[in-house]
Amino acid sequence: MADITASMVKDLREKSGAGMMDCKKALAENNGDVDAAMDWLRTKGLAAAAKKSSRTAAEGLVGVAVAGTKGAAVEVNSETDFVAKNDQFQAFVREVTQLALENGEDMDALKATKTPSGRTVEEALTNNIATIGENQSLRRVRVLEVSQGAVVPYVHNAAVPGMGKIGVLVALESDAGADVLEPLGKQVAMHIAAAFPLALDETGLDAEILERERGIAREKIAAEVAEKGKAIPADIMEKRVEGNVAKYRKENALLSQLFVMDGKTPVADVIAKAGKDVGTTIKLKDYVRFQLGEGIEKEESDFAAEVAATAGITK
């Protein structure tokens, strides 16, 4: 049996929204494994279906930029939010985003690209670390392009123009004008920022994630059936399981999600109607959503805990 500490319970509680005692029990039942405990809580209906990748756990900035029918998004991480407000750091993010827009999303090639200062991106990053005094990293980059249409950018709660904690790009393929595509793209981008789709359509959802959801659904339904004291045929069980998985697919694929602006129209229908209104076809070709630090677990500094650890006390 793993030693369940208060900090582990606190961490799980923050991630799941479940009660403290439920979190403690979940950790105990799963030998201290936080991910398994999260699934256990979901199976019991005690936690929201939170996506692990949505946990913002690092600082820095996401930058987005567009030029014509092409757009780029980058994420540059730092240790503290204080650095994200630094002019030198912001200038670096701005430069790297522009270089990605001009040169593509190959990370190695981008790091070797020269910045306006004459240094390569990698050298400029090393210089930032030395002069600002905090570790930083160029984490990821994506570039979208359409042959005709628009790539529309959006930054949620921008810290400065083109940079913030959530950056979105929406690629719309169409011969419609900018007066149609720009406002449509911005609305879809705002939806993406809020709704956090996992894929453009259902075929793009990760098979491993779907299988995990299938297992969670099966356990949850089995628990409900056992509580009622009635058995159900295996085929009925599987139909209910697949019904749950189908719902998950619909709720997590962008085109089938209900548009946040009205809460009832699928995104695919919103785009189709926009095209119909102007007598042409508009296709949502792709999108990018970068949320600062998603998927990174950040170690929190706790002075009291450090003192306790030094004294050999388990927190």
mmCIF file of C-alpha atoms in Angstrom:
data_model
loop_
_atom_site.group_PDB
_atom_site.id
_atom_site.type_symbol
_atom_site.label_atom_id
_atom_site.label_comp_id
_atom_site.label_asym_id
_atom_site.label_seq_id
_atom_site.Cartn_x
_atom_site.Cartn_y
_atom_site.Cartn_z
ATOM 1 C CA MET A 1 0.000 0.000 0.000
ATOM 2 C CA ALA A 2 1.440 3.376 -1.064
ATOM 3 C CA ASP A 3 1.850 6.128 1.520
ATOM 4 C CA ILE A 4 -0.967 8.600 0.747
ATOM 5 C CA THR A 5 0.192 12.108 1.662
ATOM 6 C CA ALA A 6 -1.856 15.263 2.114
ATOM 7 C CA SER A 7 -0.220 16.831 -0.939
ATOM 8 C CA MET A 8 -1.319 13.871 -3.104
ATOM 9 C CA VAL A 9 -4.896 14.250 -1.892
ATOM 10 C CA LYS A 10 -4.756 18.012 -2.519
ATOM 11 C CA ASP A 11 -3.428 17.460 -6.045
ATOM 12 C CA LEU A 12 -6.153 14.962 -6.931
ATOM 13 C CA ARG A 13 -8.832 17.160 -5.405
ATOM 14 C CA GLU A 14 -7.763 20.129 -7.539
ATOM 15 C CA LYS A 15 -7.725 18.001 -10.692
ATOM 16 C CA SER A 16 -10.994 16.169 -10.100
ATOM 17 C CA GLY A 17 -13.158 18.567 -8.117
ATOM 18 C CA ALA A 18 -14.117 15.639 -5.877
ATOM 19 C CA GLY A 19 -14.287 15.775 -2.072
ATOM 20 C CA MET A 20 -11.206 15.300 0.077
ATOM 21 C CA MET A 21 -12.288 11.969 1.578
ATOM 22 C CA ASP A 22 -13.301 10.640 -1.850
ATOM 23 C CA CYS A 23 -9.884 11.607 -3.204
ATOM 24 C CA LYS A 24 -8.128 9.920 -0.293
ATOM 25 C CA LYS A 25 -10.154 6.739 -0.829
ATOM 26 C CA ALA A 26 -9.505 6.825 -4.586
ATOM 27 C CA LEU A 27 -5.753 7.042 -4.018
ATOM 28 C CA ALA A 28 -5.872 4.254 -1.442
ATOM 29 C CA GLU A 29 -7.854 2.018 -3.815
ATOM 30 C CA ASN A 30 -5.335 2.641 -6.592
ATOM 31 C CA ASN A 31 -2.070 2.418 -4.670
ATOM 32 C CA GLY A 32 -1.335 6.129 -4.977
ATOM 33 C CA ASP A 33 -1.619 6.255 -8.792
ATOM 34 C CA VAL A 34 -3.190 9.673 -9.527
ATOM 35 C CA ASP A 35 -4.374 8.849 -13.077
ATOM 36 C CA ALA A 36 -5.935 5.567 -11.956
ATOM 37 C CA ALA A 37 -7.526 7.371 -9.010
ATOM 38 C CA MET A 38 -8.993 9.950 -11.405
ATOM 39 C CA ASP A 39 -10.548 7.143 -13.475
ATOM 40 C CA TRP A 40 -11.849 5.520 -10.281
ATOM 41 C CA LEU A 41 -13.545 8.796 -9.274
ATOM 42 C CA ARG A 42 -15.091 9.147 -12.713
ATOM 43 C CA THR A 43 -16.328 5.561 -12.595
ATOM 44 C CA LYS A 44 -18.030 6.348 -9.303
ATOM 45 C CA GLY A 45 -19.471 9.544 -10.747
ATOM 46 C CA LEU A 46 -17.486 11.650 -8.274
ATOM 47 C CA ALA A 47 -15.429 13.666 -10.752
ATOM 48 C CA ALA A 48 -16.014 15.592 -13.914
ATOM 49 C CA ALA A 49 -14.667 14.086 -17.136
ATOM 50 C CA ALA A 50 -11.656 16.363 -17.001
ATOM 51 C CA LYS A 51 -9.115 15.987 -19.782
ATOM 52 C CA LYS A 52 -5.625 15.480 -18.488
ATOM 53 C CA SER A 53 -4.175 17.562 -21.294
ATOM 54 C CA SER A 54 -6.198 20.602 -20.256
ATOM 55 C CA ARG A 55 -4.337 21.036 -16.971
ATOM 56 C CA THR A 56 -2.428 24.280 -17.241
ATOM 57 C CA ALA A 57 0.718 23.678 -15.207
ATOM 58 C CA ALA A 58 3.533 25.807 -16.693
ATOM 59 C CA GLU A 59 4.132 29.488 -17.319
ATOM 60 C CA GLY A 60 5.227 31.447 -20.374
ATOM 61 C CA LEU A 61 3.324 32.504 -23.485
ATOM 62 C CA VAL A 62 1.541 31.113 -26.519
ATOM 63 C CA GLY A 63 2.088 33.231 -29.617
ATOM 64 C CA VAL A 64 0.037 33.280 -32.839
ATOM 65 C CA ALA A 65 0.594 35.111 -36.128
ATOM 66 C CA VAL A 66 -0.922 35.027 -39.604
ATOM 67 C CA ALA A 67 0.039 36.281 -43.052
ATOM 68 C CA GLY A 68 -2.345 35.808 -45.934
ATOM 69 C CA THR A 69 -3.524 32.207 -46.007
ATOM 70 C CA LYS A 70 -0.964 30.929 -43.508
ATOM 71 C CA GLY A 71 -0.786 30.976 -39.720
ATOM 72 C CA ALA A 72 1.616 29.852 -36.993
ATOM 73 C CA ALA A 73 1.288 29.081 -33.286
ATOM 74 C CA VAL A 74 4.140 28.524 -30.840
ATOM 75 C CA GLU A 75 4.444 27.848 -27.116
ATOM 76 C CA VAL A 76 7.434 29.068 -25.135
ATOM 77 C CA ASN A 77 7.565 28.050 -21.481
ATOM 78 C CA SER A 78 9.150 29.721 -18.485
ATOM 79 C CA GLU A 79 9.280 28.861 -14.798
ATOM 80 C CA THR A 80 7.183 31.788 -13.566
ATOM 81 C CA ASP A 81 4.448 34.087 -14.813
ATOM 82 C CA PHE A 82 6.731 37.005 -13.974
ATOM 83 C CA VAL A 83 8.986 36.140 -16.927
ATOM 84 C CA ALA A 84 5.989 36.098 -19.292
ATOM 85 C CA LYS A 85 5.647 39.845 -18.566
ATOM 86 C CA ASN A 86 9.299 40.503 -19.418
ATOM 87 C CA ASP A 87 9.814 42.597 -22.582
ATOM 88 C CA GLN A 88 12.796 40.508 -23.675
ATOM 89 C CA PHE A 89 10.840 37.266 -23.320
ATOM 90 C CA GLN A 90 7.840 38.687 -25.184
ATOM 91 C CA ALA A 91 10.083 39.912 -28.003
ATOM 92 C CA PHE A 92 11.570 36.412 -28.298
ATOM 93 C CA VAL A 93 8.122 34.794 -28.506
ATOM 94 C CA ARG A 94 7.072 37.348 -31.134
ATOM 95 C CA GLU A 95 10.217 36.696 -33.222
ATOM 96 C CA VAL A 96 9.920 32.914 -33.015
ATOM 97 C CA THR A 97 6.255 33.002 -34.009
ATOM 98 C CA GLN A 98 7.099 35.109 -37.060
ATOM 99 C CA LEU A 99 10.006 32.820 -37.994
ATOM 100 C CA ALA A 100 7.732 29.772 -37.732
ATOM 101 C CA LEU A 101 5.251 31.522 -40.020
ATOM 102 C CA GLU A 102 8.003 32.120 -42.571
ATOM 103 C CA ASN A 103 9.924 28.835 -42.268
ATOM 104 C CA GLY A 104 7.494 26.104 -41.124
ATOM 105 C CA GLU A 105 6.931 23.921 -38.105
ATOM 106 C CA ASP A 106 10.015 21.676 -38.141
ATOM 107 C CA MET A 107 11.351 22.220 -34.622
ATOM 108 C CA ASP A 108 15.016 21.451 -35.360
ATOM 109 C CA ALA A 109 15.000 23.721 -38.406
ATOM 110 C CA LEU A 110 13.292 26.479 -36.425
ATOM 111 C CA LYS A 111 15.879 26.315 -33.640
ATOM 112 C CA ALA A 112 18.635 26.689 -36.252
ATOM 113 C CA THR A 113 16.966 29.696 -37.920
ATOM 114 C CA LYS A 114 18.617 33.096 -37.463
ATOM 115 C CA THR A 115 16.761 35.770 -35.482
ATOM 116 C CA PRO A 116 17.028 39.512 -36.328
ATOM 117 C CA SER A 117 19.854 39.756 -33.760
ATOM 118 C CA GLY A 118 21.980 37.347 -35.806
ATOM 119 C CA ARG A 119 21.743 34.558 -33.250
ATOM 120 C CA THR A 120 19.922 31.327 -34.007
ATOM 121 C CA VAL A 121 16.651 30.758 -32.164
ATOM 122 C CA GLU A 122 18.411 28.226 -29.932
ATOM 123 C CA GLU A 123 21.236 30.670 -29.164
ATOM 124 C CA ALA A 124 18.749 33.449 -28.446
ATOM 125 C CA LEU A 125 16.887 31.150 -26.059
ATOM 126 C CA THR A 126 20.142 30.286 -24.262
ATOM 127 C CA ASN A 127 20.931 33.998 -23.983
ATOM 128 C CA ASN A 128 17.471 34.647 -22.513
ATOM 129 C CA ILE A 129 18.028 31.990 -19.871
ATOM 130 C CA ALA A 130 21.384 33.546 -18.946
ATOM 131 C CA THR A 131 20.192 37.154 -18.853
ATOM 132 C CA ILE A 132 16.709 36.685 -17.383
ATOM 133 C CA GLY A 133 17.929 34.053 -14.920
ATOM 134 C CA GLU A 134 15.186 31.500 -15.372
ATOM 135 C CA ASN A 135 14.875 28.291 -17.355
ATOM 136 C CA GLN A 136 12.876 28.565 -20.603
ATOM 137 C CA SER A 137 12.020 26.227 -23.461
ATOM 138 C CA LEU A 138 10.533 26.334 -26.937
ATOM 139 C CA ARG A 139 8.003 23.558 -26.472
ATOM 140 C CA ARG A 140 5.974 23.211 -29.679
ATOM 141 C CA VAL A 141 5.012 24.829 -32.963
ATOM 142 C CA ARG A 142 2.263 24.344 -35.568
ATOM 143 C CA VAL A 143 1.705 25.958 -38.943
ATOM 144 C CA LEU A 144 -1.589 25.892 -40.883
ATOM 145 C CA GLU A 145 -2.120 26.902 -44.489
ATOM 146 C CA VAL A 146 -4.987 26.895 -46.987
ATOM 147 C CA SER A 147 -4.772 27.225 -50.766
ATOM 148 C CA GLN A 148 -7.695 29.659 -50.760
ATOM 149 C CA GLY A 149 -9.539 31.212 -47.846
ATOM 150 C CA ALA A 150 -8.201 32.370 -44.487
ATOM 151 C CA VAL A 151 -6.352 31.275 -41.382
ATOM 152 C CA VAL A 152 -7.907 33.202 -38.510
ATOM 153 C CA PRO A 153 -6.066 33.746 -35.188
ATOM 154 C CA TYR A 154 -7.496 34.240 -31.722
ATOM 155 C CA VAL A 155 -5.843 34.724 -28.340
ATOM 156 C CA HIS A 156 -8.018 34.347 -25.273
ATOM 157 C CA ASN A 157 -7.321 37.084 -22.705
ATOM 158 C CA ALA A 158 -4.257 38.318 -24.591
ATOM 159 C CA ALA A 159 -1.416 39.549 -22.380
ATOM 160 C CA VAL A 160 -0.140 41.602 -25.338
ATOM 161 C CA PRO A 161 -1.283 41.544 -28.974
ATOM 162 C CA GLY A 162 -0.837 38.032 -30.438
ATOM 163 C CA MET A 163 0.264 36.434 -27.158
ATOM 164 C CA GLY A 164 -1.468 34.921 -24.136
ATOM 165 C CA LYS A 165 -2.248 31.664 -22.359
ATOM 166 C CA ILE A 166 -4.575 30.177 -25.001
ATOM 167 C CA GLY A 167 -3.902 30.638 -28.717
ATOM 168 C CA VAL A 168 -6.093 29.302 -31.531
ATOM 169 C CA LEU A 169 -5.797 29.125 -35.316
ATOM 170 C CA VAL A 170 -8.733 28.226 -37.575
ATOM 171 C CA ALA A 171 -8.085 27.270 -41.219
ATOM 172 C CA LEU A 172 -11.081 27.921 -43.486
ATOM 173 C CA GLU A 173 -10.877 26.767 -47.122
ATOM 174 C CA SER A 174 -13.230 28.796 -49.326
ATOM 175 C CA ASP A 175 -13.560 31.389 -52.085
ATOM 176 C CA ALA A 176 -15.691 33.531 -49.760
ATOM 177 C CA GLY A 177 -14.333 36.969 -48.892
ATOM 178 C CA ALA A 178 -12.527 38.053 -45.758
ATOM 179 C CA ASP A 179 -15.681 39.871 -44.648
ATOM 180 C CA VAL A 180 -17.298 36.427 -44.251
ATOM 181 C CA LEU A 181 -14.358 34.248 -43.222
ATOM 182 C CA GLU A 182 -12.775 36.543 -40.612
ATOM 183 C CA PRO A 183 -15.830 36.891 -38.315
ATOM 184 C CA LEU A 184 -16.796 33.234 -38.812
ATOM 185 C CA GLY A 185 -13.249 32.110 -38.061
ATOM 186 C CA LYS A 186 -13.113 34.238 -34.922
ATOM 187 C CA GLN A 187 -16.378 32.795 -33.598
ATOM 188 C CA VAL A 188 -15.212 29.233 -34.286
ATOM 189 C CA ALA A 189 -11.852 30.031 -32.664
ATOM 190 C CA MET A 190 -13.614 31.360 -29.557
ATOM 191 C CA HIS A 191 -15.642 28.140 -29.459
ATOM 192 C CA ILE A 192 -12.434 26.089 -29.707
ATOM 193 C CA ALA A 193 -10.818 28.048 -26.878
ATOM 194 C CA ALA A 194 -13.834 27.403 -24.641
ATOM 195 C CA ALA A 195 -14.888 23.882 -25.663
ATOM 196 C CA PHE A 196 -11.436 22.243 -26.024
ATOM 197 C CA PRO A 197 -12.146 19.735 -28.838
ATOM 198 C CA LEU A 198 -9.724 16.810 -29.018
ATOM 199 C CA ALA A 199 -9.938 16.366 -32.804
ATOM 200 C CA LEU A 200 -11.461 17.955 -35.896
ATOM 201 C CA ASP A 201 -13.918 15.084 -36.377
ATOM 202 C CA GLU A 202 -14.701 11.745 -34.735
ATOM 203 C CA THR A 203 -12.272 9.813 -36.952
ATOM 204 C CA GLY A 204 -9.409 11.837 -35.517
ATOM 205 C CA LEU A 205 -10.018 10.889 -31.877
ATOM 206 C CA ASP A 206 -7.284 8.781 -30.318
ATOM 207 C CA ALA A 207 -8.204 5.071 -30.245
ATOM 208 C CA GLU A 208 -6.463 4.583 -26.902
ATOM 209 C CA ILE A 209 -8.506 7.368 -25.312
ATOM 210 C CA LEU A 210 -11.729 5.875 -26.703
ATOM 211 C CA GLU A 211 -10.831 2.463 -25.302
ATOM 212 C CA ARG A 212 -10.161 4.034 -21.932
ATOM 213 C CA GLU A 213 -13.566 5.746 -22.041
ATOM 214 C CA ARG A 214 -15.123 2.406 -22.981
ATOM 215 C CA GLY A 215 -13.613 0.795 -19.882
ATOM 216 C CA ILE A 216 -14.800 3.628 -17.639
ATOM 217 C CA ALA A 217 -18.324 3.385 -19.072
ATOM 218 C CA ARG A 218 -18.415 -0.380 -18.602
ATOM 219 C CA GLU A 219 -17.367 -0.154 -14.950
ATOM 220 C CA LYS A 220 -19.793 2.673 -14.226
ATOM 221 C CA ILE A 221 -22.761 0.857 -15.777
ATOM 222 C CA ALA A 222 -21.830 -2.371 -13.997
ATOM 223 C CA ALA A 223 -21.763 -0.499 -10.679
ATOM 224 C CA GLU A 224 -25.186 1.028 -11.363
ATOM 225 C CA VAL A 225 -26.638 -2.370 -12.273
ATOM 226 C CA ALA A 226 -25.139 -4.016 -9.183
ATOM 227 C CA GLU A 227 -26.587 -1.294 -6.966
ATOM 228 C CA LYS A 228 -30.073 -2.036 -8.310
ATOM 229 C CA GLY A 229 -29.523 -5.755 -7.793
ATOM 230 C CA LYS A 230 -30.503 -6.659 -11.335
ATOM 231 C CA ALA A 231 -28.395 -8.300 -14.011
ATOM 232 C CA ILE A 232 -28.595 -7.250 -17.669
ATOM 233 C CA PRO A 233 -27.674 -9.298 -20.768
ATOM 234 C CA ALA A 234 -24.163 -8.797 -22.120
ATOM 235 C CA ASP A 235 -25.436 -7.420 -25.426
ATOM 236 C CA ILE A 236 -27.509 -4.768 -23.639
ATOM 237 C CA MET A 237 -24.497 -3.864 -21.510
ATOM 238 C CA GLU A 238 -22.361 -3.367 -24.633
ATOM 239 C CA LYS A 239 -25.042 -1.265 -26.320
ATOM 240 C CA ARG A 240 -25.110 1.043 -23.311
ATOM 241 C CA VAL A 241 -21.307 1.180 -23.244
ATOM 242 C CA GLU A 242 -21.129 2.058 -26.942
ATOM 243 C CA GLY A 243 -23.851 4.652 -26.422
ATOM 244 C CA ASN A 244 -21.674 6.341 -23.804
ATOM 245 C CA VAL A 245 -18.637 6.213 -26.097
ATOM 246 C CA ALA A 246 -20.669 7.650 -28.989
ATOM 247 C CA LYS A 247 -21.674 10.543 -26.726
ATOM 248 C CA TYR A 248 -18.021 11.092 -25.806
ATOM 249 C CA ARG A 249 -17.051 11.160 -29.489
ATOM 250 C CA LYS A 250 -19.737 13.706 -30.283
ATOM 251 C CA GLU A 251 -18.804 15.956 -27.381
ATOM 252 C CA ASN A 252 -15.066 15.931 -28.129
ATOM 253 C CA ALA A 253 -14.897 16.213 -31.935
ATOM 254 C CA LEU A 254 -15.012 19.856 -33.057
ATOM 255 C CA LEU A 255 -17.431 19.488 -35.972
ATOM 256 C CA SER A 256 -20.040 17.650 -33.882
ATOM 257 C CA GLN A 257 -19.734 19.829 -30.770
ATOM 258 C CA LEU A 258 -22.628 22.177 -30.042
ATOM 259 C CA PHE A 259 -21.632 25.732 -30.881
ATOM 260 C CA VAL A 260 -21.005 27.648 -27.643
ATOM 261 C CA MET A 261 -22.652 30.750 -29.074
ATOM 262 C CA ASP A 262 -26.118 29.159 -29.074
ATOM 263 C CA GLY A 263 -25.655 25.813 -27.284
ATOM 264 C CA LYS A 264 -27.713 23.853 -29.807
ATOM 265 C CA THR A 265 -26.232 23.933 -33.323
ATOM 266 C CA PRO A 266 -23.360 21.580 -34.281
ATOM 267 C CA VAL A 267 -20.269 23.479 -35.443
ATOM 268 C CA ALA A 268 -20.440 21.702 -38.818
ATOM 269 C CA ASP A 269 -23.938 23.150 -39.371
ATOM 270 C CA VAL A 270 -22.815 26.647 -38.381
ATOM 271 C CA ILE A 271 -20.093 26.543 -41.035
ATOM 272 C CA ALA A 272 -22.405 25.019 -43.667
ATOM 273 C CA LYS A 273 -25.002 27.742 -43.066
ATOM 274 C CA ALA A 274 -22.393 30.493 -43.336
ATOM 275 C CA GLY A 275 -21.412 29.133 -46.743
ATOM 276 C CA LYS A 276 -25.007 28.752 -47.875
ATOM 277 C CA ASP A 277 -25.788 32.333 -46.855
ATOM 278 C CA VAL A 278 -23.161 33.668 -49.266
ATOM 279 C CA GLY A 279 -23.692 31.052 -51.991
ATOM 280 C CA THR A 280 -20.447 29.115 -51.678
ATOM 281 C CA THR A 281 -18.763 26.295 -49.754
ATOM 282 C CA ILE A 282 -16.744 26.880 -46.602
ATOM 283 C CA LYS A 283 -14.664 24.004 -45.258
ATOM 284 C CA LEU A 284 -13.067 23.911 -41.830
ATOM 285 C CA LYS A 285 -9.810 22.320 -42.942
ATOM 286 C CA ASP A 286 -7.960 22.232 -39.608
ATOM 287 C CA TYR A 287 -7.386 24.026 -36.332
ATOM 288 C CA VAL A 288 -4.758 24.489 -33.643
ATOM 289 C CA ARG A 289 -5.419 25.082 -29.963
ATOM 290 C CA PHE A 290 -2.417 25.661 -27.727
ATOM 291 C CA GLN A 291 -3.087 26.137 -24.034
ATOM 292 C CA LEU A 292 -0.097 27.168 -22.008
ATOM 293 C CA GLY A 293 1.413 24.244 -20.121
ATOM 294 C CA GLU A 294 -1.234 21.671 -21.030
ATOM 295 C CA GLY A 295 -0.037 18.196 -20.120
ATOM 296 C CA ILE A 296 2.905 19.471 -18.059
ATOM 297 C CA GLU A 297 2.925 18.762 -14.350
ATOM 298 C CA LYS A 298 4.503 21.652 -12.484
ATOM 299 C CA GLU A 299 6.091 21.257 -9.085
ATOM 300 C CA GLU A 300 4.657 23.849 -6.706
ATOM 301 C CA SER A 301 6.983 25.576 -4.306
ATOM 302 C CA ASP A 302 5.751 25.352 -0.725
ATOM 303 C CA PHE A 303 8.107 26.830 1.862
ATOM 304 C CA ALA A 304 6.413 25.065 4.782
ATOM 305 C CA ALA A 305 6.662 21.747 2.962
ATOM 306 C CA GLU A 306 10.340 22.339 2.205
ATOM 307 C CA VAL A 307 11.028 22.994 5.899
ATOM 308 C CA ALA A 308 9.070 19.880 6.861
ATOM 309 C CA ALA A 309 10.927 17.788 4.306
ATOM 310 C CA THR A 310 14.260 19.056 5.594
ATOM 311 C CA ALA A 311 13.190 18.018 9.087
ATOM 312 C CA GLY A 312 12.171 14.595 7.804
ATOM 313 C CA ILE A 313 8.452 15.172 8.334
ATOM 314 C CA THR A 314 5.970 13.679 5.835
ATOM 315 C CA LYS A 315 3.459 16.284 4.741
#
